[in-house]
Amino acid sequence: MDSVAVENYLKSIWELGPDDVATQDLAQLLNVAPASATKMVQRLTERGLVKHIPYKGASLTSEGRRRALSVVRRHRLLETFLSQTLDLGREQLHEEAENLEHGLSTELETVIANYLGNPERDPHGHPIPGPNGELPIDEDLLLSDCSLNQYLVVTQVPDRDPELLTWLEKNGIFPGIKLKIVSRDDFGGGINVSLEDSSIQISTSVANEVYVKLEND
Amino acid sequence: MDSVAVENYLKSIWELGPDDVATQDLAQLLNVAPASATKMVQRLTERGLVKHIPYKGASLTSEGRRRALSVVRRHRLLETFLSQTLDLGREQLHEEAENLEHGLSTELETVIANYLGNPERDPHGHPIPGPNGELPIDEDLLLSDCSLNQYLVVTQVPDRDPELLTWLEKNGIFPGIKLKIVSRDDFGGGINVSLEDSSIQISTSVANEVYVKLEND
DNA sequence: TAATAGTTTTAGCCAAGGCTAAACTTTATA
DNA sequence: TATAAAGTTTAGCCTTGGCTAAAACTATTA
Ligand SMILES: [Mn+2]
Ligand SMILES: [Mn+2]
Ligand SMILES: [Mn+2]
Ligand SMILES: [Mn+2]
């Protein structure tokens, strides 16, 4: 079994990938010094889970990816389970799942997945990998890439930043909601969207973390 | 925050206590070499969580006890939560809680406790410590200590051994069940109990792990 | 009460996973 | 294109939590 540290590194490399991941980015995401990240990346390379090209970056081998996706699966199943059983807001889920994901046995993972009806997405709309690390293809569109006046449905919101998530929630943006981009502020940077019965401005950086699909399935 | 190892040592010392705990017993419960247990006990003594009298044994300080009970609370709340939401048998709960207990935040602990209605016992009948480490007084009687022909109600069964727990369950012995000791096999060692509509023989070693109370409240 | 068995501690080792400071590469800038 | 800045790796250190083997202590038993 991988240690908590190893699981966190693998998951982080996956999240920052699939391109070569910079030592700095990895270190920052994990709150460790760059030297620590380098050392761990080297250890994972020894173990055949990572490919490291010095001064260039790190990427997962297929075995590394499999294990990373196993952590992601546990994380997202836990988020879904907690949101379904307890009355937690979408912004509280990530942090809790982050702690619990390493302690979930394969057996309990299966029981929870069945209990939930083997869901394909978590409460943020993130796809849940299958038990063998199959990742459902994800063809959602970045909100910021969409054209004006198309009818869209939100499919994914980010999960890491509770502040942002609370703001999105308060303004009616979460998976399932319909919206339309009505205009772009090309310089102020941002887009104006209209929802069912309100309309708000969303900065580019936020629009870069929200995914949508076209309304007609 | 205490590490996983520290939490496990504190909980184990509590479980083996309150008398001075022998190095060997501690090592065995935690699956480590006696020398490892000695070393950790010394570290915990440094930190003021344990009192160690060399060659005699280890016991918890009041701060050590508080932290141990916090782990026990998380463990027992998790067992209760899992048994209530998923359809796990009583014999599967302990192992899962053992892994998850270290990843449960204080906030989620509170949410779960409220969701469950702040229960006083877990599915094995073990008392759940309060949020500040108050342990409900436990005046249950050892089944093996009870006299013949008293009307008894099972209050606690052990949680560690899935085999045993499955056996108990199959024979109708679990918290809430009424029974009566009808005779003792003083030499074959064991007691004969009659339940609602069956009667079985229970070895002394098992009867030493089952607690009961008198039927009239 | 002296030898022996059992238990505990000490000594010395190791791997994991952190850190800082210094050295080295790569990239950007003058 | 030379130099400076930014990013990365190496070197060397530390703590935690394991281990085994040997030494020390305690309890038992002859
Ligand atoms: Mn998440
Ligand atoms: Mn999520
Ligand atoms: Mn238990
Ligand atoms: Mn229990």
Coordinates of C-alpha atoms (C1' of nucleotides) and ligand atoms in Angstrom, one line a residue:
Chain A
M1 CA 0.0 0.0 0.0
D2 CA 1.2 3.5 -0.8
S3 CA 1.9 5.9 2.0
V4 CA -0.2 9.0 2.5
A5 CA 2.6 11.1 1.1
V6 CA 3.0 8.9 -2.0
E7 CA -0.7 9.0 -2.6
N8 CA -0.7 12.8 -2.4
Y9 CA 2.2 13.2 -4.7
L10 CA 0.7 10.8 -7.3
K11 CA -2.7 12.6 -7.2
S12 CA -1.1 16.0 -7.4
I13 CA 1.0 15.0 -10.4
W14 CA -2.1 13.7 -12.0
E15 CA -4.0 16.9 -11.3
L16 CA -1.3 19.1 -12.6
G17 CA -0.7 16.9 -15.6
P18 CA -0.8 15.3 -18.1
D19 CA 2.1 17.6 -19.3
D20 CA 5.4 17.4 -17.5
V21 CA 4.8 18.9 -14.1
A22 CA 7.2 21.5 -12.8
T23 CA 8.8 20.9 -9.5
Q24 CA 7.7 24.2 -8.2
D25 CA 4.0 23.7 -9.0
L26 CA 4.1 20.3 -7.4
A27 CA 5.8 21.7 -4.3
Q28 CA 3.4 24.5 -4.0
L29 CA 0.3 22.3 -4.3
L30 CA 1.6 20.1 -1.6
N31 CA 3.0 22.8 0.6
V32 CA 6.5 21.4 0.7
A33 CA 9.9 22.9 -0.3
P34 CA 10.9 22.3 -3.9
A35 CA 13.8 20.2 -2.8
S36 CA 11.4 17.9 -1.1
A37 CA 9.4 17.5 -4.2
T38 CA 12.5 16.7 -6.3
K39 CA 13.5 14.0 -3.8
M40 CA 10.1 12.4 -3.8
V41 CA 9.8 12.5 -7.6
Q42 CA 13.1 10.6 -7.7
R43 CA 11.9 8.0 -5.3
L44 CA 8.7 7.6 -7.3
T45 CA 10.8 7.2 -10.4
E46 CA 12.8 4.4 -8.7
R47 CA 9.5 2.7 -8.0
G48 CA 8.4 3.0 -11.6
L49 CA 5.4 5.3 -10.9
V50 CA 6.8 8.5 -12.3
K51 CA 9.1 9.5 -15.2
H52 CA 11.3 12.3 -14.3
I53 CA 13.3 14.3 -16.8
P54 CA 15.7 16.5 -14.7
Y55 CA 15.1 20.2 -15.1
K56 CA 12.1 19.5 -17.3
G57 CA 9.4 17.9 -15.2
A58 CA 7.6 14.8 -13.9
S59 CA 4.8 12.7 -15.4
L60 CA 3.1 9.5 -14.4
T61 CA 3.8 6.1 -15.8
S62 CA 0.7 4.0 -16.5
E63 CA 1.0 2.3 -13.2
G64 CA 1.5 5.7 -11.5
R65 CA -1.6 6.9 -13.2
R66 CA -3.6 3.9 -12.2
R67 CA -2.7 4.5 -8.5
A68 CA -3.4 8.2 -8.8
L69 CA -6.8 7.6 -10.2
S70 CA -7.5 5.2 -7.4
V71 CA -7.0 8.0 -5.0
V72 CA -9.1 10.3 -7.1
R73 CA -11.9 7.8 -7.1
R74 CA -11.9 7.4 -3.4
H75 CA -11.8 11.2 -3.0
R76 CA -14.8 11.8 -5.3
L77 CA -16.8 8.9 -3.9
L78 CA -16.3 10.3 -0.4
E79 CA -17.4 13.7 -1.5
T80 CA -20.5 12.3 -3.0
F81 CA -21.2 10.1 0.0
L82 CA -20.7 12.9 2.5
S83 CA -22.9 15.2 0.5
Q84 CA -25.6 12.6 0.2
T85 CA -25.8 11.5 3.8
L86 CA -24.9 14.6 5.8
D87 CA -26.0 18.0 5.0
L88 CA -22.7 19.5 4.0
G89 CA -22.4 22.4 1.6
R90 CA -20.5 21.8 -1.6
E91 CA -17.7 24.0 -0.3
Q92 CA -17.0 21.8 2.7
L93 CA -16.6 18.5 0.9
H94 CA -13.2 18.7 -0.6
E95 CA -11.2 19.3 2.6
E96 CA -12.9 16.4 4.4
A97 CA -12.4 14.0 1.5
E98 CA -8.8 15.1 1.4
N99 CA -8.3 13.7 4.8
L100 CA -10.4 10.6 4.6
E101 CA -9.4 9.4 1.2
H102 CA -6.3 7.6 2.4
G103 CA -8.1 5.5 5.0
L104 CA -10.8 4.1 2.7
S105 CA -10.4 0.4 2.1
T106 CA -11.2 -1.2 -1.3
E107 CA -14.1 -3.0 0.3
L108 CA -15.7 0.1 1.8
E109 CA -15.0 1.9 -1.5
T110 CA -17.1 -0.7 -3.2
V111 CA -19.9 -0.6 -0.7
I112 CA -20.1 3.2 -0.9
A113 CA -20.0 3.1 -4.7
N114 CA -22.9 0.6 -4.8
Y115 CA -24.8 2.5 -2.2
L116 CA -24.6 5.6 -4.3
G117 CA -25.5 3.7 -7.5
N118 CA -22.1 3.9 -9.0
P119 CA -22.3 7.6 -9.8
E120 CA -20.3 9.1 -12.7
R121 CA -19.8 12.5 -11.2
D122 CA -19.2 14.0 -7.7
P123 CA -21.1 17.0 -6.3
H124 CA -18.8 19.4 -8.1
G125 CA -19.5 17.6 -11.4
H126 CA -16.0 16.0 -11.5
P127 CA -16.0 12.6 -13.2
I128 CA -15.4 9.6 -10.9
P129 CA -12.9 7.1 -12.2
G130 CA -14.0 3.5 -12.3
P131 CA -12.6 0.8 -9.9
N132 CA -9.8 0.0 -12.3
G133 CA -8.8 3.5 -13.1
E134 CA -10.9 4.0 -16.2
L135 CA -11.6 7.7 -16.5
P136 CA -14.9 8.5 -18.2
I137 CA -14.1 10.7 -21.2
D138 CA -14.7 14.2 -20.3
E139 CA -15.8 16.4 -23.2
D140 CA -17.1 19.3 -21.2
L141 CA -16.3 22.7 -22.5
L142 CA -14.6 25.5 -20.6
L143 CA -17.1 28.2 -19.9
S144 CA -14.6 30.8 -21.0
D145 CA -14.2 29.2 -24.4
C146 CA -17.9 29.2 -25.3
S147 CA -19.5 31.6 -27.8
L148 CA -22.1 34.2 -27.0
N149 CA -25.7 33.4 -26.7
Q150 CA -25.4 29.6 -26.7
Y151 CA -27.7 27.8 -24.3
L152 CA -25.4 26.1 -21.8
V153 CA -25.6 23.9 -18.7
V154 CA -23.0 24.0 -16.0
T155 CA -21.3 20.6 -15.5
Q156 CA -18.3 21.3 -13.3
V157 CA -17.3 23.8 -10.7
P158 CA -13.9 23.9 -8.9
D159 CA -13.7 22.2 -5.5
R160 CA -10.6 23.5 -3.8
D161 CA -11.5 27.1 -2.8
P162 CA -14.4 27.3 -0.3
E163 CA -14.7 31.0 -0.7
L164 CA -15.1 30.8 -4.4
L165 CA -17.4 27.9 -4.2
T166 CA -19.6 29.8 -1.7
W167 CA -19.7 32.8 -4.1
L168 CA -20.6 30.6 -7.0
E169 CA -23.3 28.9 -5.0
K170 CA -24.7 32.2 -3.8
N171 CA -24.9 33.4 -7.4
G172 CA -26.6 30.3 -8.6
I173 CA -23.8 28.7 -10.4
F174 CA -23.5 24.9 -9.8
P175 CA -23.8 21.8 -11.8
G176 CA -27.1 21.5 -13.6
I177 CA -27.8 25.2 -13.8
K178 CA -28.6 26.7 -17.2
L179 CA -26.9 29.9 -18.4
K180 CA -25.9 31.9 -21.5
I181 CA -23.0 34.2 -22.1
V182 CA -24.4 37.5 -23.2
S183 CA -21.2 39.5 -23.6
R184 CA -17.5 39.6 -23.0
D185 CA -15.6 42.5 -21.4
D186 CA -12.5 41.9 -23.4
F187 CA -10.3 44.2 -21.3
G188 CA -11.9 44.4 -17.9
G189 CA -11.5 40.7 -18.5
G190 CA -14.6 38.7 -17.8
I191 CA -17.9 37.6 -19.2
N192 CA -21.5 38.5 -18.5
V193 CA -23.8 35.6 -18.1
S194 CA -27.5 35.4 -17.7
L195 CA -29.1 32.7 -15.6
E196 CA -32.7 31.7 -15.2
D197 CA -33.6 34.9 -13.4
S198 CA -30.5 36.9 -12.7
S199 CA -27.4 37.9 -14.5
I200 CA -23.8 38.3 -13.2
Q201 CA -20.3 39.1 -14.2
I202 CA -17.7 36.4 -14.0
S203 CA -14.0 37.1 -14.2
T204 CA -11.9 35.2 -16.7
S205 CA -10.0 33.4 -14.0
V206 CA -13.2 32.0 -12.6
A207 CA -14.7 31.2 -16.0
N208 CA -11.5 29.2 -16.6
E209 CA -12.5 26.8 -13.8
V210 CA -16.1 26.3 -14.8
Y211 CA -17.1 23.7 -17.3
V212 CA -20.4 23.5 -19.3
K213 CA -22.1 21.5 -22.1
L214 CA -24.5 22.6 -24.7
E215 CA -28.1 22.5 -23.5
N216 CA -29.4 20.0 -26.1
D217 CA -27.7 17.0 -24.5
Chain B
M1 CA -2.1 17.3 15.6
D2 CA -0.9 13.9 16.7
S3 CA 0.4 11.6 14.1
V4 CA -1.4 8.3 13.2
A5 CA 1.2 6.4 15.2
V6 CA 0.8 8.5 18.3
E7 CA -2.9 8.3 18.1
N8 CA -2.7 4.5 17.9
Y9 CA -0.4 4.2 20.8
L10 CA -2.5 6.5 23.0
K11 CA -5.7 4.6 22.1
S12 CA -4.0 1.3 22.8
I13 CA -2.7 2.3 26.1
W14 CA -6.2 3.5 27.0
E15 CA -7.7 0.2 25.9
L16 CA -5.2 -1.9 27.9
G17 CA -5.3 0.4 30.9
P18 CA -6.1 1.9 33.3
D19 CA -3.4 -0.2 35.1
D20 CA 0.2 0.1 34.0
V21 CA 0.4 -1.3 30.6
A22 CA 3.1 -3.9 29.9
T23 CA 5.4 -3.1 27.0
Q24 CA 4.8 -6.6 25.5
D25 CA 1.0 -6.2 25.5
L26 CA 1.2 -2.8 23.9
A27 CA 3.7 -4.1 21.3
Q28 CA 1.5 -7.0 20.5
L29 CA -1.7 -5.0 20.1
L30 CA 0.1 -2.7 17.7
N31 CA 2.0 -5.3 15.9
V32 CA 5.4 -3.8 16.6
A33 CA 8.5 -5.1 18.3
P34 CA 8.7 -4.5 22.0
A35 CA 11.7 -2.2 21.5
S36 CA 9.6 0.0 19.3
A37 CA 6.9 0.3 21.9
T38 CA 9.5 1.2 24.6
K39 CA 10.9 3.9 22.4
M40 CA 7.5 5.4 21.6
V41 CA 6.4 5.3 25.2
Q42 CA 9.5 7.3 26.1
R43 CA 8.7 9.8 23.4
L44 CA 5.2 10.2 24.7
T45 CA 6.5 10.6 28.2
E46 CA 8.7 13.5 27.0
R47 CA 5.6 15.0 25.5
G48 CA 3.7 14.7 28.8
L49 CA 1.1 12.3 27.5
V50 CA 2.3 9.2 29.2
K51 CA 3.9 8.3 32.5
H52 CA 6.4 5.5 32.2
I53 CA 7.9 3.6 35.1
P54 CA 10.8 1.6 33.6
Y55 CA 10.3 -2.2 33.9
K56 CA 6.9 -1.6 35.3
G57 CA 4.6 -0.1 32.7
A58 CA 3.0 2.9 31.0
S59 CA -0.1 4.8 31.8
L60 CA -1.8 7.9 30.4
T61 CA -1.5 11.4 31.9
S62 CA -4.7 13.3 31.9
E63 CA -3.8 15.0 28.7
G64 CA -2.9 11.7 27.2
R65 CA -6.2 10.3 28.3
R66 CA -8.1 13.2 26.8
R67 CA -6.4 12.6 23.4
A68 CA -6.9 8.9 23.6
L69 CA -10.6 9.4 24.2
S70 CA -10.8 11.8 21.3
V71 CA -9.6 9.0 19.0
V72 CA -12.0 6.5 20.7
R73 CA -14.9 9.0 20.1
R74 CA -14.0 9.3 16.4
H75 CA -13.7 5.6 16.1
R76 CA -17.1 4.8 17.7
L77 CA -18.9 7.6 15.9
L78 CA -17.6 6.3 12.6
E79 CA -18.7 2.8 13.4
T80 CA -22.1 4.1 14.2
F81 CA -22.3 6.3 11.1
L82 CA -21.2 3.5 8.8
S83 CA -23.6 1.1 10.3
Q84 CA -26.5 3.5 10.0
T85 CA -25.9 4.7 6.5
L86 CA -24.5 1.7 4.7
D87 CA -25.6 -1.8 5.3
L88 CA -22.5 -3.1 7.0
G89 CA -22.5 -6.0 9.4
R90 CA -21.4 -5.4 13.0
E91 CA -18.3 -7.4 12.3
Q92 CA -17.1 -5.2 9.4
L93 CA -17.3 -1.9 11.2
H94 CA -14.2 -2.0 13.5
E95 CA -11.6 -2.5 10.8
E96 CA -13.0 0.4 8.6
A97 CA -13.3 2.8 11.6
E98 CA -9.7 1.9 12.5
N99 CA -8.5 3.3 9.2
L100 CA -10.8 6.3 9.0
E101 CA -10.6 7.6 12.5
H102 CA -7.3 9.4 12.0
G103 CA -8.7 11.5 9.1
L104 CA -11.9 12.8 10.7
S105 CA -11.8 16.5 11.4
T106 CA -13.4 18.0 14.5
E107 CA -15.9 19.7 12.3
L108 CA -17.0 16.6 10.5
E109 CA -17.0 14.7 13.8
T110 CA -19.5 17.2 15.1
V111 CA -21.7 17.0 12.0
I112 CA -21.8 13.3 12.2
A113 CA -22.5 13.3 16.0
N114 CA -25.4 15.6 15.4
Y115 CA -26.7 13.7 12.4
L116 CA -26.7 10.6 14.6
G117 CA -28.4 12.4 17.5
N118 CA -25.4 12.3 19.7
P119 CA -25.6 8.7 20.5
E120 CA -24.2 7.3 23.7
R121 CA -23.2 3.9 22.3
D122 CA -21.9 2.5 19.1
P123 CA -23.2 -0.6 17.4
H124 CA -21.2 -2.9 19.7
G125 CA -22.7 -1.2 22.7
H126 CA -19.4 0.6 23.5
P127 CA -19.9 4.0 25.2
I128 CA -19.0 6.9 23.0
P129 CA -16.9 9.6 24.8
G130 CA -18.2 13.1 24.7
P131 CA -16.5 15.9 22.6
N132 CA -14.3 16.9 25.5
G133 CA -13.3 13.4 26.5
E134 CA -16.0 12.7 29.1
L135 CA -16.6 9.0 29.3
P136 CA -20.2 8.1 30.3
I137 CA -19.9 5.9 33.4
D138 CA -20.2 2.4 32.4
E139 CA -21.8 0.2 35.0
D140 CA -22.5 -2.8 32.8
L141 CA -21.8 -6.2 34.2
L142 CA -19.6 -8.9 32.8
L143 CA -21.8 -11.8 31.6
S144 CA -19.4 -14.2 33.2
D145 CA -19.9 -12.6 36.6
C146 CA -23.7 -12.8 36.6
S147 CA -25.6 -15.3 38.7
L148 CA -27.9 -18.0 37.4
N149 CA -31.4 -17.3 36.3
Q150 CA -31.3 -13.6 36.4
Y151 CA -33.0 -11.8 33.5
L152 CA -30.3 -10.0 31.6
V153 CA -30.0 -7.8 28.5
V154 CA -26.9 -7.8 26.4
T155 CA -25.3 -4.3 26.4
Q156 CA -21.9 -4.8 24.8
V157 CA -20.1 -7.3 22.5
P158 CA -16.5 -7.2 21.5
D159 CA -15.6 -5.5 18.2
R160 CA -12.1 -6.7 17.2
D161 CA -12.7 -10.2 16.1
P162 CA -14.9 -10.6 13.0
E163 CA -15.1 -14.3 13.4
L164 CA -16.3 -14.2 16.9
L165 CA -18.7 -11.4 16.1
T166 CA -20.2 -13.4 13.3
W167 CA -20.6 -16.3 15.6
L168 CA -22.3 -14.2 18.2
E169 CA -24.6 -12.7 15.7
K170 CA -25.6 -16.0 14.2
N171 CA -26.4 -17.3 17.7
G172 CA -28.5 -14.2 18.4
I173 CA -26.2 -12.5 20.8
F174 CA -25.9 -8.7 20.3
P175 CA -26.8 -5.6 22.1
G176 CA -30.5 -5.5 23.2
I177 CA -31.0 -9.2 23.3
K178 CA -32.5 -10.8 26.5
L179 CA -31.0 -13.8 28.0
K180 CA -30.5 -15.8 31.2
I181 CA -27.7 -18.0 32.4
V182 CA -29.2 -21.4 33.2
S183 CA -26.1 -23.3 34.3
R184 CA -22.3 -23.2 34.6
D185 CA -20.0 -25.9 33.4
D186 CA -17.4 -25.2 36.0
F187 CA -14.8 -27.5 34.5
G188 CA -15.5 -27.6 30.7
G189 CA -15.4 -23.9 31.4
G190 CA -18.4 -22.0 30.1
I191 CA -22.0 -21.2 30.7
N192 CA -25.3 -22.2 29.2
V193 CA -27.6 -19.4 28.4
S194 CA -31.1 -19.4 27.2
L195 CA -32.3 -16.7 24.8
E196 CA -35.8 -15.9 23.6
D197 CA -36.1 -19.1 21.6
S198 CA -32.9 -20.9 21.7
S199 CA -30.2 -21.8 24.1
I200 CA -26.4 -22.1 23.6
Q201 CA -23.2 -22.7 25.4
I202 CA -20.7 -19.9 25.7
S203 CA -17.1 -20.4 26.6
T204 CA -15.7 -18.5 29.5
S205 CA -13.3 -16.5 27.3
V206 CA -16.2 -15.3 25.2
A207 CA -18.4 -14.6 28.3
N208 CA -15.6 -12.5 29.5
E209 CA -16.1 -10.1 26.6
V210 CA -19.8 -9.8 26.7
Y211 CA -21.5 -7.2 29.0
V212 CA -25.0 -7.2 30.2
K213 CA -27.4 -5.3 32.5
L214 CA -30.3 -6.5 34.6
E215 CA -33.5 -6.5 32.6
N216 CA -35.4 -4.1 34.9
D217 CA -33.7 -1.0 33.6
Chain C
dT1 C1' 19.6 -18.2 47.5
dA2 C1' 21.4 -19.0 43.1
dA3 C1' 20.5 -20.1 38.4
dT4 C1' 17.4 -19.5 34.8
dA5 C1' 13.6 -17.8 32.2
dG6 C1' 11.0 -14.1 30.8
dT7 C1' 10.6 -9.2 30.1
dT8 C1' 12.2 -4.7 29.1
dT9 C1' 15.5 -1.5 27.8
dT10 C1' 19.6 0.2 25.3
dA11 C1' 22.5 0.5 21.3
dG12 C1' 22.9 0.9 16.7
dC13 C1' 20.9 0.6 12.3
dC14 C1' 17.6 2.0 8.5
dA15 C1' 14.0 4.3 5.3
dA16 C1' 10.7 7.9 4.7
dG17 C1' 9.9 12.5 4.2
dG18 C1' 10.7 16.9 5.7
dC19 C1' 14.1 21.2 5.8
dT20 C1' 18.0 24.9 4.3
dA21 C1' 21.9 26.3 1.8
dA22 C1' 24.7 25.8 -2.0
dA23 C1' 25.5 24.4 -6.8
dC24 C1' 23.9 23.8 -11.2
dT25 C1' 20.7 24.6 -15.5
dT26 C1' 17.7 27.0 -18.1
dT27 C1' 15.5 31.2 -19.6
dA28 C1' 15.1 35.9 -20.0
dT29 C1' 17.1 40.4 -20.6
dA30 C1' 20.3 43.9 -21.5
Chain D
dT1 C1' 25.6 36.9 -26.8
dA2 C1' 26.9 37.7 -22.1
dT3 C1' 24.9 38.2 -17.8
dA4 C1' 21.2 38.1 -14.5
dA5 C1' 17.2 35.9 -12.8
dA6 C1' 14.4 32.0 -12.1
dG7 C1' 13.9 27.3 -11.4
dT8 C1' 15.9 22.8 -10.1
dT9 C1' 18.8 19.6 -8.1
dT10 C1' 22.4 18.2 -4.7
dA11 C1' 24.4 18.0 -0.3
dG12 C1' 23.9 17.6 4.3
dC13 C1' 21.0 17.7 8.2
dC14 C1' 16.9 16.3 11.2
dT15 C1' 12.8 13.7 13.3
dT16 C1' 9.7 9.9 13.2
dG17 C1' 8.9 5.3 13.7
dG18 C1' 10.3 1.0 12.6
dC19 C1' 13.9 -3.2 13.2
dT20 C1' 17.5 -6.7 15.5
dA21 C1' 20.9 -8.0 18.8
dA22 C1' 22.8 -7.4 23.1
dA23 C1' 22.5 -5.9 27.9
dA24 C1' 19.9 -5.2 32.0
dC25 C1' 16.4 -6.1 35.0
dT26 C1' 12.7 -9.0 37.4
dA27 C1' 10.4 -13.1 38.6
dT28 C1' 10.4 -18.0 39.0
dT29 C1' 12.0 -22.1 40.5
dA30 C1' 15.4 -25.5 41.9
Ligands
MN1 MN -12.3 17.5 -4.2
MN2 MN -15.0 17.2 -6.3
MN3 MN -14.1 -0.7 17.2
MN4 MN -17.3 -0.6 18.6

